[in-house]
Amino acid sequence: MENTLHFVIGIFGNAFALFLFLAPLITFKRIIKKRSTEEFSGIPYVMTLLNCLLSAWYGMPFVSPNNLLVSTINGTGAAIESVYVLIFLIFASKKEKGKILGLLTLVLSVFAVVAFVSLFALNGKHRKLFCGIAATVFSIIMYGSPLTIIRLVIKTKSVEFMPFFLSLFVFLCGTSWFIFGLLGKDPFVAIPNGFGSGLGTVQLILYAIYHNNKGETRKSRADGSLKMESSNGEKPSNTQDERV
């Protein structure tokens, strides 16, 4: 019964993780349409690629038995993130392209070192421990990336830049894999996803508090600009009126 529940929770975790990996599609549709990465950063996609590679490696049967579902979804995620990074490199400016290529080289080197050491220098529990620590560290880094957005929401009291469904799937994905790790008695799955579940919970709570303020930040800034112009005796332009 426990094994069946463990498998079912893993299937749910795979589904929610897939939604997370596909969330940036709208962003990349815009990049392709405008043929420019604009102000978007490619760093999160490169770091998520590393997390997926390490987690997929950790889930392999010769590293960590009974974690094949971890390997399959992260292998899929690595393929998706690779496409994102490739698109970003095609449309990025020369300066940004150089930065992302440098980071990508570092990421692939880190994964290569982890894979090589675990295969040829370690075995059994030591191999699992080494790969598990590496996967845990970068999973926490990936889940921690929304912390800047959380700070922005608290500062502006607006959820304009924190999409609801992204926050929801961070929570569902983290919670599913946290339970999966607990049932499988695997701290290297449970710990980082417990962290992700907690951050997802914080985001949903903030959304519940500030959801009525969505878009208010931009409007208040525009109102402030109009008031300043009025006090200076200037007539607001039609463009500003339209933005308000």
JSON list of C-alpha atoms in Angstrom, two decimals:
[
{"chain": "A", "resi": 1, "resn": "MET", "atom": "CA", "xyz": [0.00, 0.00, 0.00]},
{"chain": "A", "resi": 2, "resn": "GLU", "atom": "CA", "xyz": [2.79, 2.40, 0.96]},
{"chain": "A", "resi": 3, "resn": "ASN", "atom": "CA", "xyz": [4.68, 1.60, -2.27]},
{"chain": "A", "resi": 4, "resn": "THR", "atom": "CA", "xyz": [1.55, 2.30, -4.32]},
{"chain": "A", "resi": 5, "resn": "LEU", "atom": "CA", "xyz": [0.99, 5.64, -2.56]},
{"chain": "A", "resi": 6, "resn": "HIS", "atom": "CA", "xyz": [4.67, 6.49, -3.09]},
{"chain": "A", "resi": 7, "resn": "PHE", "atom": "CA", "xyz": [4.31, 5.84, -6.83]},
{"chain": "A", "resi": 8, "resn": "VAL", "atom": "CA", "xyz": [1.03, 7.80, -7.15]},
{"chain": "A", "resi": 9, "resn": "ILE", "atom": "CA", "xyz": [2.51, 10.84, -5.35]},
{"chain": "A", "resi": 10, "resn": "GLY", "atom": "CA", "xyz": [5.48, 10.63, -7.73]},
{"chain": "A", "resi": 11, "resn": "ILE", "atom": "CA", "xyz": [3.14, 10.73, -10.74]},
{"chain": "A", "resi": 12, "resn": "PHE", "atom": "CA", "xyz": [1.46, 13.86, -9.35]},
{"chain": "A", "resi": 13, "resn": "GLY", "atom": "CA", "xyz": [4.89, 15.37, -8.73]},
{"chain": "A", "resi": 14, "resn": "ASN", "atom": "CA", "xyz": [5.86, 14.68, -12.35]},
{"chain": "A", "resi": 15, "resn": "ALA", "atom": "CA", "xyz": [2.71, 16.41, -13.63]},
{"chain": "A", "resi": 16, "resn": "PHE", "atom": "CA", "xyz": [3.12, 19.52, -11.46]},
{"chain": "A", "resi": 17, "resn": "ALA", "atom": "CA", "xyz": [6.85, 19.75, -12.28]},
{"chain": "A", "resi": 18, "resn": "LEU", "atom": "CA", "xyz": [6.03, 19.60, -16.00]},
{"chain": "A", "resi": 19, "resn": "PHE", "atom": "CA", "xyz": [3.68, 22.59, -15.59]},
{"chain": "A", "resi": 20, "resn": "LEU", "atom": "CA", "xyz": [6.52, 24.45, -13.86]},
{"chain": "A", "resi": 21, "resn": "PHE", "atom": "CA", "xyz": [8.96, 23.69, -16.66]},
{"chain": "A", "resi": 22, "resn": "LEU", "atom": "CA", "xyz": [6.46, 24.83, -19.31]},
{"chain": "A", "resi": 23, "resn": "ALA", "atom": "CA", "xyz": [5.55, 28.07, -17.48]},
{"chain": "A", "resi": 24, "resn": "PRO", "atom": "CA", "xyz": [8.16, 30.22, -19.36]},
{"chain": "A", "resi": 25, "resn": "LEU", "atom": "CA", "xyz": [6.67, 29.36, -22.78]},
{"chain": "A", "resi": 26, "resn": "ILE", "atom": "CA", "xyz": [4.86, 32.71, -22.90]},
{"chain": "A", "resi": 27, "resn": "THR", "atom": "CA", "xyz": [8.12, 34.54, -22.22]},
{"chain": "A", "resi": 28, "resn": "PHE", "atom": "CA", "xyz": [9.95, 32.71, -25.01]},
{"chain": "A", "resi": 29, "resn": "LYS", "atom": "CA", "xyz": [7.07, 33.22, -27.42]},
{"chain": "A", "resi": 30, "resn": "ARG", "atom": "CA", "xyz": [7.54, 36.95, -26.84]},
{"chain": "A", "resi": 31, "resn": "ILE", "atom": "CA", "xyz": [11.34, 36.67, -27.29]},
{"chain": "A", "resi": 32, "resn": "ILE", "atom": "CA", "xyz": [10.94, 34.86, -30.62]},
{"chain": "A", "resi": 33, "resn": "LYS", "atom": "CA", "xyz": [8.28, 37.31, -31.81]},
{"chain": "A", "resi": 34, "resn": "LYS", "atom": "CA", "xyz": [10.40, 40.37, -30.96]},
{"chain": "A", "resi": 35, "resn": "ARG", "atom": "CA", "xyz": [13.67, 38.62, -31.89]},
{"chain": "A", "resi": 36, "resn": "SER", "atom": "CA", "xyz": [15.19, 40.05, -28.72]},
{"chain": "A", "resi": 37, "resn": "THR", "atom": "CA", "xyz": [15.62, 38.92, -25.10]},
{"chain": "A", "resi": 38, "resn": "GLU", "atom": "CA", "xyz": [14.96, 42.54, -24.00]},
{"chain": "A", "resi": 39, "resn": "GLU", "atom": "CA", "xyz": [15.56, 42.80, -20.23]},
{"chain": "A", "resi": 40, "resn": "PHE", "atom": "CA", "xyz": [14.90, 39.12, -19.51]},
{"chain": "A", "resi": 41, "resn": "SER", "atom": "CA", "xyz": [17.69, 37.20, -17.77]},
{"chain": "A", "resi": 42, "resn": "GLY", "atom": "CA", "xyz": [18.92, 33.85, -19.03]},
{"chain": "A", "resi": 43, "resn": "ILE", "atom": "CA", "xyz": [20.56, 32.91, -15.72]},
{"chain": "A", "resi": 44, "resn": "PRO", "atom": "CA", "xyz": [17.49, 31.18, -14.15]},
{"chain": "A", "resi": 45, "resn": "TYR", "atom": "CA", "xyz": [17.18, 28.84, -17.16]},
{"chain": "A", "resi": 46, "resn": "VAL", "atom": "CA", "xyz": [20.85, 27.85, -17.06]},
{"chain": "A", "resi": 47, "resn": "MET", "atom": "CA", "xyz": [20.67, 27.22, -13.30]},
{"chain": "A", "resi": 48, "resn": "THR", "atom": "CA", "xyz": [17.45, 25.23, -13.65]},
{"chain": "A", "resi": 49, "resn": "LEU", "atom": "CA", "xyz": [19.19, 23.16, -16.34]},
{"chain": "A", "resi": 50, "resn": "LEU", "atom": "CA", "xyz": [21.96, 22.30, -13.86]},
{"chain": "A", "resi": 51, "resn": "ASN", "atom": "CA", "xyz": [19.39, 21.39, -11.20]},
{"chain": "A", "resi": 52, "resn": "CYS", "atom": "CA", "xyz": [17.56, 19.11, -13.64]},
{"chain": "A", "resi": 53, "resn": "LEU", "atom": "CA", "xyz": [20.77, 17.41, -14.77]},
{"chain": "A", "resi": 54, "resn": "LEU", "atom": "CA", "xyz": [21.92, 16.74, -11.19]},
{"chain": "A", "resi": 55, "resn": "SER", "atom": "CA", "xyz": [18.47, 15.58, -10.04]},
{"chain": "A", "resi": 56, "resn": "ALA", "atom": "CA", "xyz": [18.08, 13.30, -13.08]},
{"chain": "A", "resi": 57, "resn": "TRP", "atom": "CA", "xyz": [21.52, 11.81, -12.35]},
{"chain": "A", "resi": 58, "resn": "TYR", "atom": "CA", "xyz": [20.63, 11.34, -8.68]},
{"chain": "A", "resi": 59, "resn": "GLY", "atom": "CA", "xyz": [17.45, 9.48, -9.65]},
{"chain": "A", "resi": 60, "resn": "MET", "atom": "CA", "xyz": [19.31, 6.93, -11.79]},
{"chain": "A", "resi": 61, "resn": "PRO", "atom": "CA", "xyz": [19.05, 3.36, -10.38]},
{"chain": "A", "resi": 62, "resn": "PHE", "atom": "CA", "xyz": [22.85, 2.97, -10.00]},
{"chain": "A", "resi": 63, "resn": "VAL", "atom": "CA", "xyz": [22.94, 6.12, -7.84]},
{"chain": "A", "resi": 64, "resn": "SER", "atom": "CA", "xyz": [19.65, 6.09, -5.93]},
{"chain": "A", "resi": 65, "resn": "PRO", "atom": "CA", "xyz": [17.33, 3.04, -6.19]},
{"chain": "A", "resi": 66, "resn": "ASN", "atom": "CA", "xyz": [13.53, 3.54, -6.26]},
{"chain": "A", "resi": 67, "resn": "ASN", "atom": "CA", "xyz": [13.79, 7.12, -7.56]},
{"chain": "A", "resi": 68, "resn": "LEU", "atom": "CA", "xyz": [13.27, 6.55, -11.29]},
{"chain": "A", "resi": 69, "resn": "LEU", "atom": "CA", "xyz": [10.35, 9.04, -11.34]},
{"chain": "A", "resi": 70, "resn": "VAL", "atom": "CA", "xyz": [12.77, 11.72, -10.12]},
{"chain": "A", "resi": 71, "resn": "SER", "atom": "CA", "xyz": [15.05, 10.88, -13.03]},
{"chain": "A", "resi": 72, "resn": "THR", "atom": "CA", "xyz": [12.36, 10.87, -15.74]},
{"chain": "A", "resi": 73, "resn": "ILE", "atom": "CA", "xyz": [10.81, 14.26, -14.95]},
{"chain": "A", "resi": 74, "resn": "ASN", "atom": "CA", "xyz": [14.17, 15.96, -14.46]},
{"chain": "A", "resi": 75, "resn": "GLY", "atom": "CA", "xyz": [15.48, 14.44, -17.67]},
{"chain": "A", "resi": 76, "resn": "THR", "atom": "CA", "xyz": [12.44, 15.94, -19.41]},
{"chain": "A", "resi": 77, "resn": "GLY", "atom": "CA", "xyz": [13.07, 19.23, -17.63]},
{"chain": "A", "resi": 78, "resn": "ALA", "atom": "CA", "xyz": [16.71, 19.25, -18.75]},
{"chain": "A", "resi": 79, "resn": "ALA", "atom": "CA", "xyz": [15.59, 18.85, -22.38]},
{"chain": "A", "resi": 80, "resn": "ILE", "atom": "CA", "xyz": [13.05, 21.70, -22.04]},
{"chain": "A", "resi": 81, "resn": "GLU", "atom": "CA", "xyz": [15.55, 24.02, -20.30]},
{"chain": "A", "resi": 82, "resn": "SER", "atom": "CA", "xyz": [18.14, 23.25, -23.01]},
{"chain": "A", "resi": 83, "resn": "VAL", "atom": "CA", "xyz": [15.70, 24.53, -25.63]},
{"chain": "A", "resi": 84, "resn": "TYR", "atom": "CA", "xyz": [15.08, 27.70, -23.57]},
{"chain": "A", "resi": 85, "resn": "VAL", "atom": "CA", "xyz": [18.83, 28.34, -23.23]},
{"chain": "A", "resi": 86, "resn": "LEU", "atom": "CA", "xyz": [19.37, 27.78, -26.96]},
{"chain": "A", "resi": 87, "resn": "ILE", "atom": "CA", "xyz": [16.59, 30.24, -27.89]},
{"chain": "A", "resi": 88, "resn": "PHE", "atom": "CA", "xyz": [18.00, 32.76, -25.41]},
{"chain": "A", "resi": 89, "resn": "LEU", "atom": "CA", "xyz": [21.47, 32.47, -26.93]},
{"chain": "A", "resi": 90, "resn": "ILE", "atom": "CA", "xyz": [20.10, 32.99, -30.45]},
{"chain": "A", "resi": 91, "resn": "PHE", "atom": "CA", "xyz": [18.31, 36.24, -29.64]},
{"chain": "A", "resi": 92, "resn": "ALA", "atom": "CA", "xyz": [20.49, 37.68, -26.84]},
{"chain": "A", "resi": 93, "resn": "SER", "atom": "CA", "xyz": [22.80, 40.66, -27.31]},
{"chain": "A", "resi": 94, "resn": "LYS", "atom": "CA", "xyz": [26.50, 39.96, -27.82]},
{"chain": "A", "resi": 95, "resn": "LYS", "atom": "CA", "xyz": [27.35, 40.90, -24.23]},
{"chain": "A", "resi": 96, "resn": "GLU", "atom": "CA", "xyz": [24.53, 38.83, -22.72]},
{"chain": "A", "resi": 97, "resn": "LYS", "atom": "CA", "xyz": [25.34, 35.91, -25.03]},
{"chain": "A", "resi": 98, "resn": "GLY", "atom": "CA", "xyz": [28.93, 35.85, -23.77]},
{"chain": "A", "resi": 99, "resn": "LYS", "atom": "CA", "xyz": [27.77, 35.88, -20.15]},
{"chain": "A", "resi": 100, "resn": "ILE", "atom": "CA", "xyz": [25.29, 33.04, -20.64]},
{"chain": "A", "resi": 101, "resn": "LEU", "atom": "CA", "xyz": [27.78, 30.96, -22.65]},
{"chain": "A", "resi": 102, "resn": "GLY", "atom": "CA", "xyz": [30.30, 31.34, -19.83]},
{"chain": "A", "resi": 103, "resn": "LEU", "atom": "CA", "xyz": [27.75, 30.29, -17.22]},
{"chain": "A", "resi": 104, "resn": "LEU", "atom": "CA", "xyz": [26.57, 27.38, -19.38]},
{"chain": "A", "resi": 105, "resn": "THR", "atom": "CA", "xyz": [30.17, 26.15, -19.70]},
{"chain": "A", "resi": 106, "resn": "LEU", "atom": "CA", "xyz": [30.54, 26.30, -15.90]},
{"chain": "A", "resi": 107, "resn": "VAL", "atom": "CA", "xyz": [27.22, 24.47, -15.37]},
{"chain": "A", "resi": 108, "resn": "LEU", "atom": "CA", "xyz": [28.11, 21.65, -17.76]},
{"chain": "A", "resi": 109, "resn": "SER", "atom": "CA", "xyz": [31.55, 21.39, -16.15]},
{"chain": "A", "resi": 110, "resn": "VAL", "atom": "CA", "xyz": [30.02, 21.06, -12.67]},
{"chain": "A", "resi": 111, "resn": "PHE", "atom": "CA", "xyz": [27.68, 18.32, -13.88]},
{"chain": "A", "resi": 112, "resn": "ALA", "atom": "CA", "xyz": [30.52, 16.52, -15.67]},
{"chain": "A", "resi": 113, "resn": "VAL", "atom": "CA", "xyz": [32.66, 16.58, -12.50]},
{"chain": "A", "resi": 114, "resn": "VAL", "atom": "CA", "xyz": [29.79, 15.26, -10.34]},
{"chain": "A", "resi": 115, "resn": "ALA", "atom": "CA", "xyz": [29.01, 12.48, -12.83]},
{"chain": "A", "resi": 116, "resn": "PHE", "atom": "CA", "xyz": [32.69, 11.52, -13.28]},
{"chain": "A", "resi": 117, "resn": "VAL", "atom": "CA", "xyz": [33.51, 11.46, -9.57]},
{"chain": "A", "resi": 118, "resn": "SER", "atom": "CA", "xyz": [30.35, 9.53, -8.66]},
{"chain": "A", "resi": 119, "resn": "LEU", "atom": "CA", "xyz": [30.99, 6.92, -11.38]},
{"chain": "A", "resi": 120, "resn": "PHE", "atom": "CA", "xyz": [34.71, 6.32, -10.99]},
{"chain": "A", "resi": 121, "resn": "ALA", "atom": "CA", "xyz": [35.63, 7.37, -7.45]},
{"chain": "A", "resi": 122, "resn": "LEU", "atom": "CA", "xyz": [32.59, 6.43, -5.37]},
{"chain": "A", "resi": 123, "resn": "ASN", "atom": "CA", "xyz": [30.12, 3.62, -4.97]},
{"chain": "A", "resi": 124, "resn": "GLY", "atom": "CA", "xyz": [27.11, 2.57, -2.90]},
{"chain": "A", "resi": 125, "resn": "LYS", "atom": "CA", "xyz": [26.08, 4.92, -0.10]},
{"chain": "A", "resi": 126, "resn": "HIS", "atom": "CA", "xyz": [28.99, 7.31, -0.73]},
{"chain": "A", "resi": 127, "resn": "ARG", "atom": "CA", "xyz": [27.87, 7.79, -4.35]},
{"chain": "A", "resi": 128, "resn": "LYS", "atom": "CA", "xyz": [24.29, 8.48, -3.28]},
{"chain": "A", "resi": 129, "resn": "LEU", "atom": "CA", "xyz": [25.44, 10.90, -0.56]},
{"chain": "A", "resi": 130, "resn": "PHE", "atom": "CA", "xyz": [27.70, 12.87, -2.92]},
{"chain": "A", "resi": 131, "resn": "CYS", "atom": "CA", "xyz": [25.12, 13.16, -5.73]},
{"chain": "A", "resi": 132, "resn": "GLY", "atom": "CA", "xyz": [22.30, 13.83, -3.24]},
{"chain": "A", "resi": 133, "resn": "ILE", "atom": "CA", "xyz": [24.08, 16.77, -1.62]},
{"chain": "A", "resi": 134, "resn": "ALA", "atom": "CA", "xyz": [24.88, 18.29, -5.02]},
{"chain": "A", "resi": 135, "resn": "ALA", "atom": "CA", "xyz": [21.26, 17.91, -6.21]},
{"chain": "A", "resi": 136, "resn": "THR", "atom": "CA", "xyz": [19.87, 19.28, -2.92]},
{"chain": "A", "resi": 137, "resn": "VAL", "atom": "CA", "xyz": [22.03, 22.43, -2.98]},
{"chain": "A", "resi": 138, "resn": "PHE", "atom": "CA", "xyz": [21.02, 23.40, -6.52]},
{"chain": "A", "resi": 139, "resn": "SER", "atom": "CA", "xyz": [17.36, 22.47, -5.96]},
{"chain": "A", "resi": 140, "resn": "ILE", "atom": "CA", "xyz": [17.24, 24.92, -3.05]},
{"chain": "A", "resi": 141, "resn": "ILE", "atom": "CA", "xyz": [18.91, 27.58, -5.23]},
{"chain": "A", "resi": 142, "resn": "MET", "atom": "CA", "xyz": [16.29, 27.01, -7.94]},
{"chain": "A", "resi": 143, "resn": "TYR", "atom": "CA", "xyz": [13.37, 27.20, -5.49]},
{"chain": "A", "resi": 144, "resn": "GLY", "atom": "CA", "xyz": [14.91, 30.27, -3.84]},
{"chain": "A", "resi": 145, "resn": "SER", "atom": "CA", "xyz": [14.92, 32.31, -7.06]},
{"chain": "A", "resi": 146, "resn": "PRO", "atom": "CA", "xyz": [11.43, 33.83, -6.37]},
{"chain": "A", "resi": 147, "resn": "LEU", "atom": "CA", "xyz": [12.68, 35.44, -3.12]},
{"chain": "A", "resi": 148, "resn": "THR", "atom": "CA", "xyz": [13.35, 38.72, -4.96]},
{"chain": "A", "resi": 149, "resn": "ILE", "atom": "CA", "xyz": [9.78, 38.69, -6.29]},
{"chain": "A", "resi": 150, "resn": "ILE", "atom": "CA", "xyz": [8.42, 38.02, -2.78]},
{"chain": "A", "resi": 151, "resn": "ARG", "atom": "CA", "xyz": [10.37, 41.02, -1.50]},
{"chain": "A", "resi": 152, "resn": "LEU", "atom": "CA", "xyz": [8.98, 43.15, -4.36]},
{"chain": "A", "resi": 153, "resn": "VAL", "atom": "CA", "xyz": [5.40, 42.08, -3.54]},
{"chain": "A", "resi": 154, "resn": "ILE", "atom": "CA", "xyz": [5.82, 43.01, 0.12]},
{"chain": "A", "resi": 155, "resn": "LYS", "atom": "CA", "xyz": [7.45, 46.33, -0.79]},
{"chain": "A", "resi": 156, "resn": "THR", "atom": "CA", "xyz": [4.90, 47.40, -3.41]},
{"chain": "A", "resi": 157, "resn": "LYS", "atom": "CA", "xyz": [1.88, 45.56, -1.92]},
{"chain": "A", "resi": 158, "resn": "SER", "atom": "CA", "xyz": [1.11, 44.38, -5.46]},
{"chain": "A", "resi": 159, "resn": "VAL", "atom": "CA", "xyz": [1.16, 40.91, -7.09]},
{"chain": "A", "resi": 160, "resn": "GLU", "atom": "CA", "xyz": [1.54, 42.36, -10.59]},
{"chain": "A", "resi": 161, "resn": "PHE", "atom": "CA", "xyz": [4.84, 40.56, -11.16]},
{"chain": "A", "resi": 162, "resn": "MET", "atom": "CA", "xyz": [3.96, 37.30, -9.34]},
{"chain": "A", "resi": 163, "resn": "PRO", "atom": "CA", "xyz": [1.68, 35.13, -11.54]},
{"chain": "A", "resi": 164, "resn": "PHE", "atom": "CA", "xyz": [-0.84, 33.12, -9.53]},
{"chain": "A", "resi": 165, "resn": "PHE", "atom": "CA", "xyz": [-0.53, 29.84, -11.43]},
{"chain": "A", "resi": 166, "resn": "LEU", "atom": "CA", "xyz": [3.27, 29.87, -11.24]},
{"chain": "A", "resi": 167, "resn": "SER", "atom": "CA", "xyz": [3.02, 30.29, -7.45]},
{"chain": "A", "resi": 168, "resn": "LEU", "atom": "CA", "xyz": [0.37, 27.55, -7.29]},
{"chain": "A", "resi": 169, "resn": "PHE", "atom": "CA", "xyz": [2.49, 25.03, -9.20]},
{"chain": "A", "resi": 170, "resn": "VAL", "atom": "CA", "xyz": [5.59, 25.86, -7.13]},
{"chain": "A", "resi": 171, "resn": "PHE", "atom": "CA", "xyz": [3.51, 24.92, -4.07]},
{"chain": "A", "resi": 172, "resn": "LEU", "atom": "CA", "xyz": [1.96, 21.78, -5.62]},
{"chain": "A", "resi": 173, "resn": "CYS", "atom": "CA", "xyz": [5.24, 20.57, -7.10]},
{"chain": "A", "resi": 174, "resn": "GLY", "atom": "CA", "xyz": [7.20, 21.16, -3.89]},
{"chain": "A", "resi": 175, "resn": "THR", "atom": "CA", "xyz": [4.53, 19.55, -1.71]},
{"chain": "A", "resi": 176, "resn": "SER", "atom": "CA", "xyz": [4.18, 16.46, -3.93]},
{"chain": "A", "resi": 177, "resn": "TRP", "atom": "CA", "xyz": [7.91, 15.77, -4.04]},
{"chain": "A", "resi": 178, "resn": "PHE", "atom": "CA", "xyz": [8.24, 16.55, -0.32]},
{"chain": "A", "resi": 179, "resn": "ILE", "atom": "CA", "xyz": [5.68, 13.83, 0.47]},
{"chain": "A", "resi": 180, "resn": "PHE", "atom": "CA", "xyz": [7.36, 11.54, -2.10]},
{"chain": "A", "resi": 181, "resn": "GLY", "atom": "CA", "xyz": [10.68, 12.03, -0.27]},
{"chain": "A", "resi": 182, "resn": "LEU", "atom": "CA", "xyz": [9.12, 11.38, 3.13]},
{"chain": "A", "resi": 183, "resn": "LEU", "atom": "CA", "xyz": [7.41, 8.17, 1.97]},
{"chain": "A", "resi": 184, "resn": "GLY", "atom": "CA", "xyz": [10.64, 6.99, 0.35]},
{"chain": "A", "resi": 185, "resn": "LYS", "atom": "CA", "xyz": [12.66, 8.04, 3.42]},
{"chain": "A", "resi": 186, "resn": "ASP", "atom": "CA", "xyz": [14.92, 10.09, 1.16]},
{"chain": "A", "resi": 187, "resn": "PRO", "atom": "CA", "xyz": [16.10, 13.38, 2.72]},
{"chain": "A", "resi": 188, "resn": "PHE", "atom": "CA", "xyz": [17.73, 14.50, -0.55]},
{"chain": "A", "resi": 189, "resn": "VAL", "atom": "CA", "xyz": [14.27, 14.64, -2.15]},
{"chain": "A", "resi": 190, "resn": "ALA", "atom": "CA", "xyz": [12.30, 15.74, 0.92]},
{"chain": "A", "resi": 191, "resn": "ILE", "atom": "CA", "xyz": [14.50, 18.62, 2.16]},
{"chain": "A", "resi": 192, "resn": "PRO", "atom": "CA", "xyz": [14.74, 20.83, -0.96]},
{"chain": "A", "resi": 193, "resn": "ASN", "atom": "CA", "xyz": [11.11, 20.22, -1.90]},
{"chain": "A", "resi": 194, "resn": "GLY", "atom": "CA", "xyz": [9.97, 20.96, 1.64]},
{"chain": "A", "resi": 195, "resn": "PHE", "atom": "CA", "xyz": [11.76, 24.28, 1.20]},
{"chain": "A", "resi": 196, "resn": "GLY", "atom": "CA", "xyz": [9.97, 24.77, -2.13]},
{"chain": "A", "resi": 197, "resn": "SER", "atom": "CA", "xyz": [6.60, 23.92, -0.60]},
{"chain": "A", "resi": 198, "resn": "GLY", "atom": "CA", "xyz": [7.17, 26.51, 2.14]},
{"chain": "A", "resi": 199, "resn": "LEU", "atom": "CA", "xyz": [8.10, 29.22, -0.38]},
{"chain": "A", "resi": 200, "resn": "GLY", "atom": "CA", "xyz": [5.07, 28.32, -2.50]},
{"chain": "A", "resi": 201, "resn": "THR", "atom": "CA", "xyz": [2.87, 28.67, 0.59]},
{"chain": "A", "resi": 202, "resn": "VAL", "atom": "CA", "xyz": [4.31, 32.14, 1.31]},
{"chain": "A", "resi": 203, "resn": "GLN", "atom": "CA", "xyz": [3.64, 33.21, -2.29]},
{"chain": "A", "resi": 204, "resn": "LEU", "atom": "CA", "xyz": [0.01, 32.01, -2.14]},
{"chain": "A", "resi": 205, "resn": "ILE", "atom": "CA", "xyz": [-0.55, 33.78, 1.19]},
{"chain": "A", "resi": 206, "resn": "LEU", "atom": "CA", "xyz": [0.85, 37.02, -0.26]},
{"chain": "A", "resi": 207, "resn": "TYR", "atom": "CA", "xyz": [-1.36, 36.58, -3.33]},
{"chain": "A", "resi": 208, "resn": "ALA", "atom": "CA", "xyz": [-4.43, 36.19, -1.08]},
{"chain": "A", "resi": 209, "resn": "ILE", "atom": "CA", "xyz": [-3.49, 39.38, 0.81]},
{"chain": "A", "resi": 210, "resn": "TYR", "atom": "CA", "xyz": [-2.59, 41.58, -2.17]},
{"chain": "A", "resi": 211, "resn": "HIS", "atom": "CA", "xyz": [-4.53, 40.10, -5.13]},
{"chain": "A", "resi": 212, "resn": "ASN", "atom": "CA", "xyz": [-6.87, 43.11, -5.26]},
{"chain": "A", "resi": 213, "resn": "ASN", "atom": "CA", "xyz": [-3.85, 45.40, -5.76]},
{"chain": "A", "resi": 214, "resn": "LYS", "atom": "CA", "xyz": [-2.76, 43.78, -9.04]},
{"chain": "A", "resi": 215, "resn": "GLY", "atom": "CA", "xyz": [-1.69, 46.56, -11.41]},
{"chain": "A", "resi": 216, "resn": "GLU", "atom": "CA", "xyz": [-2.05, 49.24, -8.75]},
{"chain": "A", "resi": 217, "resn": "THR", "atom": "CA", "xyz": [1.70, 49.94, -8.64]},
{"chain": "A", "resi": 218, "resn": "ARG", "atom": "CA", "xyz": [1.87, 51.04, -12.27]},
{"chain": "A", "resi": 219, "resn": "LYS", "atom": "CA", "xyz": [-1.29, 53.12, -11.91]},
{"chain": "A", "resi": 220, "resn": "SER", "atom": "CA", "xyz": [-0.08, 54.86, -8.75]},
{"chain": "A", "resi": 221, "resn": "ARG", "atom": "CA", "xyz": [3.21, 55.73, -10.46]},
{"chain": "A", "resi": 222, "resn": "ALA", "atom": "CA", "xyz": [1.34, 57.22, -13.41]},
{"chain": "A", "resi": 223, "resn": "ASP", "atom": "CA", "xyz": [-0.94, 59.18, -11.06]},
{"chain": "A", "resi": 224, "resn": "GLY", "atom": "CA", "xyz": [2.15, 60.48, -9.28]},
{"chain": "A", "resi": 225, "resn": "SER", "atom": "CA", "xyz": [3.64, 61.65, -12.59]},
{"chain": "A", "resi": 226, "resn": "LEU", "atom": "CA", "xyz": [0.40, 63.47, -13.49]},
{"chain": "A", "resi": 227, "resn": "LYS", "atom": "CA", "xyz": [0.31, 65.23, -10.14]},
{"chain": "A", "resi": 228, "resn": "MET", "atom": "CA", "xyz": [3.92, 66.37, -10.53]},
{"chain": "A", "resi": 229, "resn": "GLU", "atom": "CA", "xyz": [3.24, 67.72, -14.01]},
{"chain": "A", "resi": 230, "resn": "SER", "atom": "CA", "xyz": [0.09, 69.49, -12.80]},
{"chain": "A", "resi": 231, "resn": "SER", "atom": "CA", "xyz": [2.02, 71.14, -9.98]},
{"chain": "A", "resi": 232, "resn": "ASN", "atom": "CA", "xyz": [4.59, 72.34, -12.52]},
{"chain": "A", "resi": 233, "resn": "GLY", "atom": "CA", "xyz": [1.87, 73.83, -14.67]},
{"chain": "A", "resi": 234, "resn": "GLU", "atom": "CA", "xyz": [2.31, 71.29, -17.48]},
{"chain": "A", "resi": 235, "resn": "LYS", "atom": "CA", "xyz": [-0.58, 69.71, -19.33]},
{"chain": "A", "resi": 236, "resn": "PRO", "atom": "CA", "xyz": [-0.58, 65.90, -19.23]},
{"chain": "A", "resi": 237, "resn": "SER", "atom": "CA", "xyz": [-0.02, 64.30, -22.63]},
{"chain": "A", "resi": 238, "resn": "ASN", "atom": "CA", "xyz": [-2.52, 61.93, -24.26]},
{"chain": "A", "resi": 239, "resn": "THR", "atom": "CA", "xyz": [-0.02, 59.07, -23.96]},
{"chain": "A", "resi": 240, "resn": "GLN", "atom": "CA", "xyz": [0.08, 59.43, -20.20]},
{"chain": "A", "resi": 241, "resn": "ASP", "atom": "CA", "xyz": [-3.71, 59.60, -20.04]},
{"chain": "A", "resi": 242, "resn": "GLU", "atom": "CA", "xyz": [-3.96, 56.36, -21.99]},
{"chain": "A", "resi": 243, "resn": "ARG", "atom": "CA", "xyz": [-1.54, 54.58, -19.63]},
{"chain": "A", "resi": 244, "resn": "VAL", "atom": "CA", "xyz": [-3.65, 55.62, -16.66]}
]
